[in-house]
PDB file of C-alpha atoms and ligand atoms in Angstrom:
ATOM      1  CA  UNK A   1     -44.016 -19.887 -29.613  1.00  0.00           C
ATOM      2  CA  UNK A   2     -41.381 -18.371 -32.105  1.00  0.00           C
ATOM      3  CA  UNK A   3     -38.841 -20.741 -33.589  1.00  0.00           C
ATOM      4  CA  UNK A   4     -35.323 -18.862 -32.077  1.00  0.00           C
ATOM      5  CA  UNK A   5     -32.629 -18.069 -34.681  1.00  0.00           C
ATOM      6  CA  UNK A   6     -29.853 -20.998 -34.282  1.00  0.00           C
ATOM      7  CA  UNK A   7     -26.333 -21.050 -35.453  1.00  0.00           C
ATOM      8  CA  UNK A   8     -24.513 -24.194 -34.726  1.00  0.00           C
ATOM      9  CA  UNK A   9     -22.050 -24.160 -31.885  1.00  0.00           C
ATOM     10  CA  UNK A  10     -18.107 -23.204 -32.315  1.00  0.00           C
ATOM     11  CA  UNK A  11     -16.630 -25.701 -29.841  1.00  0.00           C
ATOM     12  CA  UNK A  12     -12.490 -26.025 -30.381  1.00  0.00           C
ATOM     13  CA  UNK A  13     -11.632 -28.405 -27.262  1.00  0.00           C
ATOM     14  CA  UNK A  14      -8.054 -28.424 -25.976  1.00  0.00           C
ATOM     15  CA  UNK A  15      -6.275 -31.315 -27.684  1.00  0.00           C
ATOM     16  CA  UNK A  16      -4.764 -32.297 -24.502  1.00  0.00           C
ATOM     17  CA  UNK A  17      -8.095 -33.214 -22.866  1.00  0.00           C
ATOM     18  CA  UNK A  18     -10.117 -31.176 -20.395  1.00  0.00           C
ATOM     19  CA  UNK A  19      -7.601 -32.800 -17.204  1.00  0.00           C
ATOM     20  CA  UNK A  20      -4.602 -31.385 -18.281  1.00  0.00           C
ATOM     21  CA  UNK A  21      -6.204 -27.848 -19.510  1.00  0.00           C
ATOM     22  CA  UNK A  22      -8.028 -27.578 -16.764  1.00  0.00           C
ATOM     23  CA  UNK A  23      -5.635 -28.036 -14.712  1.00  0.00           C
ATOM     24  CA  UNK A  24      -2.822 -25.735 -16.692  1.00  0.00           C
ATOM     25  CA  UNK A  25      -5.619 -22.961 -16.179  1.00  0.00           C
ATOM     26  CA  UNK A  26      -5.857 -23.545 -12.413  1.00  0.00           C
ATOM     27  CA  UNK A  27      -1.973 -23.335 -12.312  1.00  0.00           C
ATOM     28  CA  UNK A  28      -2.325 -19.837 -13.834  1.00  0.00           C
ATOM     29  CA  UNK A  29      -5.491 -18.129 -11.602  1.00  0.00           C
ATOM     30  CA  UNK A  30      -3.863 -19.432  -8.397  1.00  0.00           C
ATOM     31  CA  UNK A  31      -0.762 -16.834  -9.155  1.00  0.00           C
ATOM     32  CA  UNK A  32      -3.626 -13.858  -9.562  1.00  0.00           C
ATOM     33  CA  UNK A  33      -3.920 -11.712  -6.568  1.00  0.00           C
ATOM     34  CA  UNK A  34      -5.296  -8.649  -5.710  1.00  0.00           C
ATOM     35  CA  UNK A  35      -2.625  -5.973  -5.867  1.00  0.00           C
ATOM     36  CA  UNK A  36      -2.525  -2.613  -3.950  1.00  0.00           C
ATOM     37  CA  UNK A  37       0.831  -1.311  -4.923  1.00  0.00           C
ATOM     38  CA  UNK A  38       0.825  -0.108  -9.006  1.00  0.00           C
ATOM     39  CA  UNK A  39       3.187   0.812 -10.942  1.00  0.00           C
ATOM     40  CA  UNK A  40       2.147   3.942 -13.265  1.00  0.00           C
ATOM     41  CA  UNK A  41       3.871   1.985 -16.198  1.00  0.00           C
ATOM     42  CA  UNK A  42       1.467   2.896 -19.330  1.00  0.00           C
ATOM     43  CA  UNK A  43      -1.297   0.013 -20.187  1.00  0.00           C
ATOM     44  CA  UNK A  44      -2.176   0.665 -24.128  1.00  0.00           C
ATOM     45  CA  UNK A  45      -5.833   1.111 -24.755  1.00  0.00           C
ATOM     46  CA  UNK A  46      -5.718  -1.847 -27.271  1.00  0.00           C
ATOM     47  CA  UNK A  47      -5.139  -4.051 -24.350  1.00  0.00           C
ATOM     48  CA  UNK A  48      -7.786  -2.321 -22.558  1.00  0.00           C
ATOM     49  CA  UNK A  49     -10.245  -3.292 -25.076  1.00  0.00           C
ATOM     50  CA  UNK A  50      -9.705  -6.591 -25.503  1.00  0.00           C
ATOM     51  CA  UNK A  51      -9.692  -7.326 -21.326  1.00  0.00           C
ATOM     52  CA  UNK A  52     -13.376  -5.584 -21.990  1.00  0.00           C
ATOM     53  CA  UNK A  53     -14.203  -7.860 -24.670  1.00  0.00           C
ATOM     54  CA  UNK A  54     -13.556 -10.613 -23.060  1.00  0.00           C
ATOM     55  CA  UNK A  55     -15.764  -9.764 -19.931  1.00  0.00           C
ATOM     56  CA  UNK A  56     -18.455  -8.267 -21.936  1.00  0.00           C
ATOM     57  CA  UNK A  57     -18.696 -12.094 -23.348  1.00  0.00           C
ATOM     58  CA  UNK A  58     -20.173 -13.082 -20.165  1.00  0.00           C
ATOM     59  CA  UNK A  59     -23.523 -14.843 -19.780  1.00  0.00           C
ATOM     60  CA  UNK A  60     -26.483 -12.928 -18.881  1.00  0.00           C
ATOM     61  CA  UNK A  61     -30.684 -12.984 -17.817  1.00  0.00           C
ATOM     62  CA  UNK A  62     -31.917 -13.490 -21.059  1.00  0.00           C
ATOM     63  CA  UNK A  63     -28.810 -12.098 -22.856  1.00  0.00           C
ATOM     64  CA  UNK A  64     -29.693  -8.320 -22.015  1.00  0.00           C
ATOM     65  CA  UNK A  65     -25.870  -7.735 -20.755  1.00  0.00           C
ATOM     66  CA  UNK A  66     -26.856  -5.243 -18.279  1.00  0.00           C
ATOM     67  CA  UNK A  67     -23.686  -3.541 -18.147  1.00  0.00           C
ATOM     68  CA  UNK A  68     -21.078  -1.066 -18.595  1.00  0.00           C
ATOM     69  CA  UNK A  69     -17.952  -0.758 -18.334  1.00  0.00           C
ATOM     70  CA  UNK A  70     -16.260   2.973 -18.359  1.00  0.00           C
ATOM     71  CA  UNK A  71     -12.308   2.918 -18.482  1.00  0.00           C
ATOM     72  CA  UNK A  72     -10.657   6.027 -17.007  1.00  0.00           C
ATOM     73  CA  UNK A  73      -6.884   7.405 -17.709  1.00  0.00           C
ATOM     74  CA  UNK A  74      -7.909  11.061 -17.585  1.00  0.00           C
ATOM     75  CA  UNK A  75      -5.396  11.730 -14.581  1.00  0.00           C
ATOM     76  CA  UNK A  76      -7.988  14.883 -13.498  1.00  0.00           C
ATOM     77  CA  UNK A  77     -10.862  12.432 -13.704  1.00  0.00           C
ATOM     78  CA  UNK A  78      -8.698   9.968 -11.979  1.00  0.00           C
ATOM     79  CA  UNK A  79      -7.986  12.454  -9.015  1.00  0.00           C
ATOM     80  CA  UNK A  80     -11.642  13.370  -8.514  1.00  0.00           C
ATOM     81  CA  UNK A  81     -12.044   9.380  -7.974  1.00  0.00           C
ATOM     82  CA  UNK A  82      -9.761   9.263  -5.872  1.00  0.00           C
ATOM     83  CA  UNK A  83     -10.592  12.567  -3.306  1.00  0.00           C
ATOM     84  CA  UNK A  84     -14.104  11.251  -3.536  1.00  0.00           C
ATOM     85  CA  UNK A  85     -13.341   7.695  -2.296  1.00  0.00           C
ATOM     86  CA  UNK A  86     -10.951   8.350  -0.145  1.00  0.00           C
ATOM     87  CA  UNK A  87     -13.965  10.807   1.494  1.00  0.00           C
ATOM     88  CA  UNK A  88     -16.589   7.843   1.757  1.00  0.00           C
ATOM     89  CA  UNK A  89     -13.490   5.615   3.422  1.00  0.00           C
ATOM     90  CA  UNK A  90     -12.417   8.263   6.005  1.00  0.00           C
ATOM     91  CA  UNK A  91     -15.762   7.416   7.246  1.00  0.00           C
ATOM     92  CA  UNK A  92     -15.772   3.727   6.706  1.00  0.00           C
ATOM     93  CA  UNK A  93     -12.920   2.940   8.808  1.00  0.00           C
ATOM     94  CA  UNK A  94     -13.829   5.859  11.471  1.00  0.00           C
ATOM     95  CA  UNK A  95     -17.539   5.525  11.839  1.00  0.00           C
ATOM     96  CA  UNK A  96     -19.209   2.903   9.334  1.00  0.00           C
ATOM     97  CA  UNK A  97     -17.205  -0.419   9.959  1.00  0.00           C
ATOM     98  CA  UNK A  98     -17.944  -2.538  13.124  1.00  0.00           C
ATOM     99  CA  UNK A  99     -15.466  -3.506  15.543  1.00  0.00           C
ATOM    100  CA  UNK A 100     -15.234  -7.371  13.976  1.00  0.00           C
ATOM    101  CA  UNK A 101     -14.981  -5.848  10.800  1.00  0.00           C
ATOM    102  CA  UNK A 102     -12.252  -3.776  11.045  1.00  0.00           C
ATOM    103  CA  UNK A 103     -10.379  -6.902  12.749  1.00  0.00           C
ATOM    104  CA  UNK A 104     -11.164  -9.060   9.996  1.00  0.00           C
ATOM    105  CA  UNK A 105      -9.084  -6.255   7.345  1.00  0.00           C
ATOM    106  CA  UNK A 106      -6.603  -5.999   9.758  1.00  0.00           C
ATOM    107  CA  UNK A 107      -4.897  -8.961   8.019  1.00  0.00           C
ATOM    108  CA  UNK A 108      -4.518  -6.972   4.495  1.00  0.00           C
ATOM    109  CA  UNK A 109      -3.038  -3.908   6.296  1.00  0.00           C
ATOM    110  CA  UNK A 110      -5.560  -1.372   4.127  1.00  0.00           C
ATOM    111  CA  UNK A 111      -6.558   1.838   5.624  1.00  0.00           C
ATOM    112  CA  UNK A 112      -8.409   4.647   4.140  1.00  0.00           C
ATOM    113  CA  UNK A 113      -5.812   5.847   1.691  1.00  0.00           C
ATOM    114  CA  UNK A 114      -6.030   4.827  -2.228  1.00  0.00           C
ATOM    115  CA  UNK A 115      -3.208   6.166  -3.788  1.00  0.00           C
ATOM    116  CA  UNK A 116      -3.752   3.242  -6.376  1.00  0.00           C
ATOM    117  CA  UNK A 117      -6.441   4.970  -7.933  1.00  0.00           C
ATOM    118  CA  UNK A 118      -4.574   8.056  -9.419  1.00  0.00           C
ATOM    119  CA  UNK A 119      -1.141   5.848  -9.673  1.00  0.00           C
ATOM    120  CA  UNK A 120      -3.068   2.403 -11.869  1.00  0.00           C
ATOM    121  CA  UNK A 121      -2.705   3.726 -15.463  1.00  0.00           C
ATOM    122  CA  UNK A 122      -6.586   2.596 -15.749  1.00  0.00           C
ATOM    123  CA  UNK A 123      -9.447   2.810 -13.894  1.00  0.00           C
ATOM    124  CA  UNK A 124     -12.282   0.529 -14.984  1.00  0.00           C
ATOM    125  CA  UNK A 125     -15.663   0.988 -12.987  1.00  0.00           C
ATOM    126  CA  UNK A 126     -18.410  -1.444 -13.747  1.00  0.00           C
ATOM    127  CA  UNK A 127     -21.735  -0.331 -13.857  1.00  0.00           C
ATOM    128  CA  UNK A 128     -24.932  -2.551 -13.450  1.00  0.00           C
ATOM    129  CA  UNK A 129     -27.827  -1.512 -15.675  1.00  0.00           C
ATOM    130  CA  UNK A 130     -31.215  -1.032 -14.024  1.00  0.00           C
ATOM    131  CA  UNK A 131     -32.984  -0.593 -17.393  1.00  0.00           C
ATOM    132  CA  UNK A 132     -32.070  -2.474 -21.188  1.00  0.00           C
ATOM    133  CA  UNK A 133     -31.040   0.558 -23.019  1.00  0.00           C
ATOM    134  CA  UNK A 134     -31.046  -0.554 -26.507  1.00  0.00           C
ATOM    135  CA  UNK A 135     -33.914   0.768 -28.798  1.00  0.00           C
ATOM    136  CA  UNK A 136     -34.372  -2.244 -30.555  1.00  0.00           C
ATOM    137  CA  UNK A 137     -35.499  -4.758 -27.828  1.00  0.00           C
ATOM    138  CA  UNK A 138     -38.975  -5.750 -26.849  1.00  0.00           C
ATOM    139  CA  UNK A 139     -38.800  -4.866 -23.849  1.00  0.00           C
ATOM    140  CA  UNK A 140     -36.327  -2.572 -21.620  1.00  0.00           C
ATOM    141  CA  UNK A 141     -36.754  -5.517 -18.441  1.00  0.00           C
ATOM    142  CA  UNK A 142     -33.191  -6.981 -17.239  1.00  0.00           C
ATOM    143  CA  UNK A 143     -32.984  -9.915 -15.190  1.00  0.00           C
ATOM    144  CA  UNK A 144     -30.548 -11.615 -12.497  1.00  0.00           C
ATOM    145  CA  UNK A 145     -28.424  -8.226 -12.900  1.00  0.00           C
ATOM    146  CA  UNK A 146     -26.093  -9.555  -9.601  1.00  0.00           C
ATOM    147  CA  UNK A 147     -25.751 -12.317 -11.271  1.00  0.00           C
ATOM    148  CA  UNK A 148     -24.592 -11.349 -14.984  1.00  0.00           C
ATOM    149  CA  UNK A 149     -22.530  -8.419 -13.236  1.00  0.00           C
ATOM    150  CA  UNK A 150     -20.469 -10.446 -11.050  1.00  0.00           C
ATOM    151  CA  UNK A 151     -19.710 -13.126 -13.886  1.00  0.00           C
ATOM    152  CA  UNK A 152     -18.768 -10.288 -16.189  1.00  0.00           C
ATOM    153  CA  UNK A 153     -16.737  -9.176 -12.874  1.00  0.00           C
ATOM    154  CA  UNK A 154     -15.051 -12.488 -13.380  1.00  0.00           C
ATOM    155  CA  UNK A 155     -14.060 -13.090 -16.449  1.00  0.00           C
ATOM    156  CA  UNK A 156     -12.817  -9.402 -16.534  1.00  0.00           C
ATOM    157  CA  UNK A 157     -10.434  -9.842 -13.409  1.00  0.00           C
ATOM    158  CA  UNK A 158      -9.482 -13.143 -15.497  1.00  0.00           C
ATOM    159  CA  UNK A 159      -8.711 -11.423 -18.164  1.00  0.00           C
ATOM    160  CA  UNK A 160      -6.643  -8.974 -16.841  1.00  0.00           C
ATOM    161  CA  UNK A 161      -4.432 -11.611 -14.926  1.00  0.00           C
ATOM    162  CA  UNK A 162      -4.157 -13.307 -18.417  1.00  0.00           C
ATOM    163  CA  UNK A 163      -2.984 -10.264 -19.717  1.00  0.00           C
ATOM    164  CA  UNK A 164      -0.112 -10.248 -17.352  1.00  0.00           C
ATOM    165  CA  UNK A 165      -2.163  -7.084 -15.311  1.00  0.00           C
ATOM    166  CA  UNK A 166      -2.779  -6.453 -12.557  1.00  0.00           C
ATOM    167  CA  UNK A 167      -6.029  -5.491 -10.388  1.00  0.00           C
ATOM    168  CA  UNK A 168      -8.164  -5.027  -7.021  1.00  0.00           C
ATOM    169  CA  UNK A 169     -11.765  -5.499  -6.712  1.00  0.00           C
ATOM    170  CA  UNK A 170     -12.462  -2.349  -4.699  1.00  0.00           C
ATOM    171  CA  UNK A 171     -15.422  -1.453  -3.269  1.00  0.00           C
ATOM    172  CA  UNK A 172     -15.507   2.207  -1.628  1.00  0.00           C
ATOM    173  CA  UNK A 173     -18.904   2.228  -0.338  1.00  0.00           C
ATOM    174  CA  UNK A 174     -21.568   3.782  -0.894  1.00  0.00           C
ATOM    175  CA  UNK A 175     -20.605   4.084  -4.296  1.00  0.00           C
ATOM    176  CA  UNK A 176     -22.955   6.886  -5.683  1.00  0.00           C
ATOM    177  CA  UNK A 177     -20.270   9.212  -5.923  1.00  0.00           C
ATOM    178  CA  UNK A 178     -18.941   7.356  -9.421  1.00  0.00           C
ATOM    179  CA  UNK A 179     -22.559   8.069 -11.734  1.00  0.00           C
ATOM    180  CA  UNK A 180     -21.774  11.489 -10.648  1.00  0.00           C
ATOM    181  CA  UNK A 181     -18.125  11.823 -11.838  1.00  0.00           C
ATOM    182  CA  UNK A 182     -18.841   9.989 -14.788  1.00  0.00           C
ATOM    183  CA  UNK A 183     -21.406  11.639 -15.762  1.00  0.00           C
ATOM    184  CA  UNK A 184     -23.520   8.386 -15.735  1.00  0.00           C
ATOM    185  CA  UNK A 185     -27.629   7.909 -16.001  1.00  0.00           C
ATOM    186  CA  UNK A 186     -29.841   7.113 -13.471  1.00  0.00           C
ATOM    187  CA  UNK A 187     -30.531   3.738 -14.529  1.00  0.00           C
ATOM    188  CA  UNK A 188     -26.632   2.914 -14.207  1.00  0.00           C
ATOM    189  CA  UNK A 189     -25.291   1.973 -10.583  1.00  0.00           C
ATOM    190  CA  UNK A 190     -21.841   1.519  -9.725  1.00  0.00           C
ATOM    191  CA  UNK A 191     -20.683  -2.056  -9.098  1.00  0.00           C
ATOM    192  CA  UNK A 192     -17.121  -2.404  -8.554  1.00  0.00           C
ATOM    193  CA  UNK A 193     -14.239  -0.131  -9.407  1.00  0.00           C
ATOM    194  CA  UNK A 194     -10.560  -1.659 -10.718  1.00  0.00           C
ATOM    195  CA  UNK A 195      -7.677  -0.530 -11.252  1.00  0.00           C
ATOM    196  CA  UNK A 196      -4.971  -1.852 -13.938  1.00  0.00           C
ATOM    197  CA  UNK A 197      -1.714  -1.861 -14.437  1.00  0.00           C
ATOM    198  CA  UNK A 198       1.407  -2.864 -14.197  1.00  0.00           C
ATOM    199  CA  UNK A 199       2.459  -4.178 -10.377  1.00  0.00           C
ATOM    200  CA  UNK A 200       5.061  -1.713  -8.748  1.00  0.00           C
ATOM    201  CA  UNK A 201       8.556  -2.858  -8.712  1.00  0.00           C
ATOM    202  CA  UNK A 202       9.007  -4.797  -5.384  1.00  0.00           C
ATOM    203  CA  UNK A 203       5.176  -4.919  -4.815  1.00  0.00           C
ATOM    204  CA  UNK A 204       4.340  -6.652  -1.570  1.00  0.00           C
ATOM    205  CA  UNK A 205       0.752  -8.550  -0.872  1.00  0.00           C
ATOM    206  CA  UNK A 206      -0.455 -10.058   2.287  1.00  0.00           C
ATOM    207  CA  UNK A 207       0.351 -13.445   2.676  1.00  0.00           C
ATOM    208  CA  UNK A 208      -2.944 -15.037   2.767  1.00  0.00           C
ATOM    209  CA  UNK A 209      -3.927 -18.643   1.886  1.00  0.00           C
ATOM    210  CA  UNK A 210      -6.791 -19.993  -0.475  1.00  0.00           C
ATOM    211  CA  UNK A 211      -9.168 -22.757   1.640  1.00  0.00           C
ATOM    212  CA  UNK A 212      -8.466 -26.172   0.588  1.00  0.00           C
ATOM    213  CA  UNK A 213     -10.184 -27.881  -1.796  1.00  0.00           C
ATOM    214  CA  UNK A 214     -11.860 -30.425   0.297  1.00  0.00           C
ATOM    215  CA  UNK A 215     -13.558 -27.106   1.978  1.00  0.00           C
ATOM    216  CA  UNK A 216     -15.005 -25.854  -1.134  1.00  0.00           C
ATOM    217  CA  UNK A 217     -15.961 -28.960  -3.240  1.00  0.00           C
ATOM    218  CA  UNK A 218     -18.854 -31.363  -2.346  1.00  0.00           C
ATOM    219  CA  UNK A 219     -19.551 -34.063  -4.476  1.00  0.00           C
ATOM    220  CA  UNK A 220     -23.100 -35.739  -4.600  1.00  0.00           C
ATOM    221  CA  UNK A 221     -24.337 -35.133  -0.665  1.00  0.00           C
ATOM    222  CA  UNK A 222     -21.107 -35.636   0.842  1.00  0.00           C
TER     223      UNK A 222
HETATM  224  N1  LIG B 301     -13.578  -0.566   1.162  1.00  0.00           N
HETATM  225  C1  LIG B 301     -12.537  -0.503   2.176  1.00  0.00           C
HETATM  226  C2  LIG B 301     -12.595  -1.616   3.142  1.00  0.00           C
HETATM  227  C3  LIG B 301     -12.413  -2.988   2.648  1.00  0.00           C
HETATM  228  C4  LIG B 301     -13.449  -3.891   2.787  1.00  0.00           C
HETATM  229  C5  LIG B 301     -13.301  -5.201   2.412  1.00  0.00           C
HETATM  230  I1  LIG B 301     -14.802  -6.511   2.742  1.00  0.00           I
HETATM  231  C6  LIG B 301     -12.077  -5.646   1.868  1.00  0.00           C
HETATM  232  O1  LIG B 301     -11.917  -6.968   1.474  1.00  0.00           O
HETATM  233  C7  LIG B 301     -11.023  -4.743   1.719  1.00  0.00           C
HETATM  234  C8  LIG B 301     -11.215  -3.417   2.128  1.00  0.00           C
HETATM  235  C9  LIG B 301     -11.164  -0.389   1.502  1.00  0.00           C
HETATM  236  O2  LIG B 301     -11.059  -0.577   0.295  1.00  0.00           O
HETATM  237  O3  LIG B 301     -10.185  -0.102   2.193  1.00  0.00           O
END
C-alpha cells in the first residue's frame, strides 16, 4: 500500500461552542426558501465565483469531484433555456405528471411557465460527470456521483442564501435539452438548474411549513 500525502488538519472552532453556532446557523437556513419571483437586479460575477467555490468544496467518491458547474447571463443563451424548458413542461403538466402528482404541486401554485429563467440575472446548471476528466489521474472511474452531486447541490444553495441570494432547485425534466445548449460532452448530464438573484420587490412564496423536529430526528432506536 502507498503511504498517502498528509497535511495536518485546519480546524478554527467557533469560540462560542458548537450549541450556540450551531444553532445561530439553523436560525439562518430556516429563513432560505425557494423563490420563484426574481428580480433582474445585476449579481456580480465575483459573487458568482465564490457561491461556486464554496460548493465545489464539497466531499466526493474518492475526491474525483464529478462535477460542473456552468453559470449563464448570456440573456440569448438564457432565452433558449427558457423556450426549451418551458417545451419539456408544457408536456409535464399536460401529459407526463399523474393525477396525485399534479395535486401534490397544487400547493406551490407552479404551472408550466418559467419566466424566472430569462428574468434571474444567473443561471447556474449543475452537471454530474459520468467520466474523471482530468489527464493526470489513474484512472477516469467516478464513484457515488448522486451522492457528491447533491452535497455539492447543498452547500451551493447554502451558499447562495448566505450570500443574501436567492434560488430554486428546478428540475424541468428530462433534462437533455441543457448538454445541448451548452454545448456540453457526452459524459456530462444535467443535474439541477438554479437560478440567482436578487428576490423581486414584494416577492410572494407559498406558505408551507418544515416537519418538526421530532419527525426527522431519531436518536439511538427510538
Ligand atoms: N418541474 C415542474 C414540476 C415540479 C415538480 C416538483 I417534484 C416540484 O417540487 C416543483 C415543480 C416545474 O418546475 O414546474
Amino acid at each position: 500500500m502507498s503511504t498517502p500525502d498528509l497535511v495536518p488538519l485546519e480546524h478554527r472552532p467557533p469560540a462560542e461552542g458548537p450549541e450556540s453556532a450551531a444553532e445561530a446557523f439553523r436560525d439562518r437556513m430556516r429563513t432560505r426558501r425557494s423563490v420563484r419571483d426574481f428580480s433582474d437586479r445585476p449579481v456580480s460575477r465575483e459573487a458568482i465565483e465564490a457561491i461556486v467555490a464554496a460548493a465545489a468544496s464539497a466531499p466526493s467518491g474518492a475526491n474525483k469531484q464529478p462535477w460542473r458547474f456552468v453559470a449563464v447571463s448570456d440573456p440569448s443563451i438564457k432565452r433558449e433555456i427558457r423556450l426549451a424548458a418551458e417545451q419539456e413542461e408544457r408536456l409535464f403538466y399536460e401529459k407526463r405528471a399523474s393525477e396525485a402528482w399534479l395535486r401534490d404541486l397544487a400547493p406551490l401554485g407552479t404551472d408550466s411557465s418559467k419566466p424566472f429563467l430569462e428574468i434571474a440575472p444567473w443561471l447556474i446548471v449543475l452537471f454530474k460527470c459520468m467520466k474523471d476528466d482530468r489527464p493526470d489521474r489513474d484512472s477516469d472511474l467516478v464513484y457515488y456521483v448522486n451522492e457528491s452531486v447533491g452535497i455539492a447541490a447543498g452547500l451551493l444553495i447554502a451558499a447562495i442564501h448566505h450570500a443574501g441570494l436567492v434560488t430554486l432547485t428546478h428540475t424541468p425534466s428530462p433534462m437533455g435539452f441543457l448538454q445541448e445548449v451548452l454545448g456540453r460532452p457526452d459524459h456530462e448530464r444535467a443535474f439541477l438548474l438554479l437560478p440567482v438573484g436578487h428576490p423581486a420587490d414584494g416577492a410572494m412564496v407559498p406558505r408551507i411549513a418544515r416537519k418538526p423536529l421530532e419527525e426527522v430526528l431519531v436518536f439511538d432506536r427510538g
